[in-house]
């Protein structure tokens, strides 16, 4: 099967460098998400994403914070595939539905610390890392530090690979995303 000229691989059709990674994903998740199946075309891209995903788990953020930051980055990148997937992953990580819905709608989160994280992750993504001293001060005033600022970059790098891949390939949603579909705000436009 091809989507937007990208092969949607399975373990049998994936290039040699990708097959083992797809097998590991299958073993861990009981299925292989379409994102991974598309990334498999480039063993380097698939390995980079898988490696960054694992490293992101080692950041200073709690699972709730990590998911809020991911959702915020995804919102800025307008990735409908990742928003659907991370909505359900966030629920599994026990992120409050009100917080999930706020990020999906581009609204502030009621929890002040999570809101500071949402805002900072969004600013870093939108401004490509160029944030003001007052943005940094607000993030630190909420209880975060320099490590957390750099950890946001790890999450942003992880989502850069997945969000951009999904834009290029128009990745179809997976079955587990049912009920979490999302319409992007439409701020991003292709350059002619």
C-alpha positions in Angstrom: 0.0 0.0 0.0 1.2 3.5 -0.7 0.0 6.8 0.7 1.1 10.1 -0.9 3.8 8.1 -2.8 5.1 6.6 0.5 5.2 2.9 1.0 3.4 1.8 4.2 5.7 -1.1 5.1 5.2 -4.1 7.3 8.0 -6.2 8.7 8.2 -8.3 5.6 8.5 -5.4 3.1 10.7 -3.0 5.2 14.3 -2.4 4.3 16.7 -4.6 6.3 17.7 -1.8 8.6 14.1 -1.1 9.6 12.7 -4.6 10.0 14.1 -5.2 13.4 12.9 -1.9 14.7 9.4 -2.6 13.4 9.5 -6.0 15.1 10.5 -4.3 18.4 7.6 -1.9 18.0 5.2 -4.8 17.2 6.4 -6.7 20.3 6.0 -3.6 22.6 2.7 -2.3 21.3 1.1 -5.4 19.7 0.8 -3.5 16.4 2.9 -1.2 14.3 1.6 2.3 13.9 1.3 3.7 10.4 3.9 6.4 11.3 6.5 3.7 11.9 5.5 1.8 8.8 6.1 4.9 6.7 9.3 5.9 8.5 10.6 2.4 7.8 11.4 3.5 4.2 14.4 5.2 5.7 16.1 3.0 8.3 17.9 6.2 9.6 14.7 8.1 10.1 13.0 5.2 11.8 16.0 4.6 14.1 16.2 8.4 14.9 12.6 8.5 15.9 12.7 5.3 17.9 15.9 6.5 19.7 14.5 9.9 20.4 11.2 8.4 21.7 13.3 6.3 24.2 15.4 9.2 25.2 12.3 11.4 25.7 11.2 8.9 28.4 14.4 9.9 30.3 13.7 13.6 30.5 13.0 15.3 33.8 9.3 15.4 33.0 6.6 13.3 34.6 4.5 11.2 32.2 1.7 13.9 32.5 4.1 16.7 31.8 5.7 14.9 28.9 2.3 14.3 27.3 1.2 17.9 27.8 4.4 19.1 26.2 4.0 16.7 23.3 0.4 17.8 22.7 1.5 21.4 22.8 4.2 20.8 20.2 1.9 18.8 18.1 -0.7 21.6 18.2 1.8 24.1 16.9 2.9 21.7 14.2 -0.7 21.0 13.3 -0.2 17.2 13.0 -3.6 15.6 12.9 -2.1 12.1 13.1 0.0 12.7 16.2 -2.7 14.8 17.9 -5.1 11.8 17.6 -2.5 9.3 18.8 -1.1 11.5 21.7 -4.6 12.3 22.8 -5.1 8.6 23.6 -1.6 8.2 24.9 -2.2 11.2 27.2 -5.3 9.5 28.5 -3.3 6.4 29.2 -0.8 8.5 31.1 -3.6 9.9 33.3 -3.6 13.4 31.9 -6.8 15.2 32.9 -9.3 15.3 30.0 -9.8 19.1 30.6 -6.1 19.6 30.1 -6.0 17.5 27.0 -9.0 19.3 25.5 -7.5 22.7 26.4 -4.4 22.0 24.5 -6.3 20.5 21.5 -8.3 23.7 21.4 -5.3 26.0 21.8 -6.6 27.2 25.2 -4.7 27.6 28.5 -4.7 24.8 31.0 -6.2 25.5 34.5 -3.2 23.9 36.3 -0.6 26.8 36.5 2.5 24.6 36.2 1.2 22.6 33.3 0.1 25.8 31.6 3.6 27.2 31.9 4.9 24.0 30.3 2.2 24.1 27.5 3.0 27.7 26.8 6.8 27.3 26.8 6.7 24.2 24.6 4.4 26.0 22.2 6.7 29.1 22.1 9.8 27.0 21.5 8.1 25.2 18.6 6.4 28.3 17.1 9.5 30.5 17.4 12.0 27.7 16.6 13.7 28.1 20.0 13.9 31.9 19.9 12.1 32.8 23.1 12.3 36.0 25.2 13.9 36.4 28.6 10.4 36.9 30.0 9.3 33.6 28.5 12.2 31.9 30.2 11.5 33.7 33.5 7.8 32.7 33.4 8.8 29.0 32.7 11.3 29.1 35.6 8.8 30.9 37.9 6.5 27.9 37.5 9.1 25.6 38.9 11.1 24.5 35.9 14.8 24.9 35.3 17.4 24.9 32.5 17.3 21.1 32.3 13.6 21.3 31.6 14.2 23.9 28.9 16.6 21.5 27.2 14.3 18.6 27.8 11.6 20.5 25.8 14.0 20.4 22.9 14.3 16.6 23.1 10.5 16.4 22.9 10.4 18.9 20.1 13.0 17.0 18.1 11.1 13.8 18.6 7.9 15.4 17.3 9.7 17.2 14.5 10.4 13.8 12.9 6.9 12.4 13.4 4.9 15.6 12.7 6.9 16.4 9.5 6.7 12.8 8.3 3.0 12.8 8.8 2.7 16.1 6.8 4.8 14.7 4.0 3.1 11.3 3.8 -0.5 12.2 4.9 -0.3 9.3 7.3 -3.6 7.6 7.8 -4.9 7.3 11.4 -4.5 4.0 13.2 -7.5 2.1 14.6 -6.6 3.0 18.2 -7.0 6.7 17.4 -10.8 6.3 16.8 -12.7 8.9 18.7 -9.6 11.2 19.1 -9.7 12.7 15.6 -8.7 16.4 15.4 -9.0 19.2 12.9 -5.9 21.4 12.9 -6.5 25.2 13.2 -5.1 25.6 9.7 -2.5 28.3 10.4 0.2 26.4 8.4 0.1 26.6 4.7 2.3 25.0 2.1 4.7 27.4 0.3 4.1 27.6 -3.4 
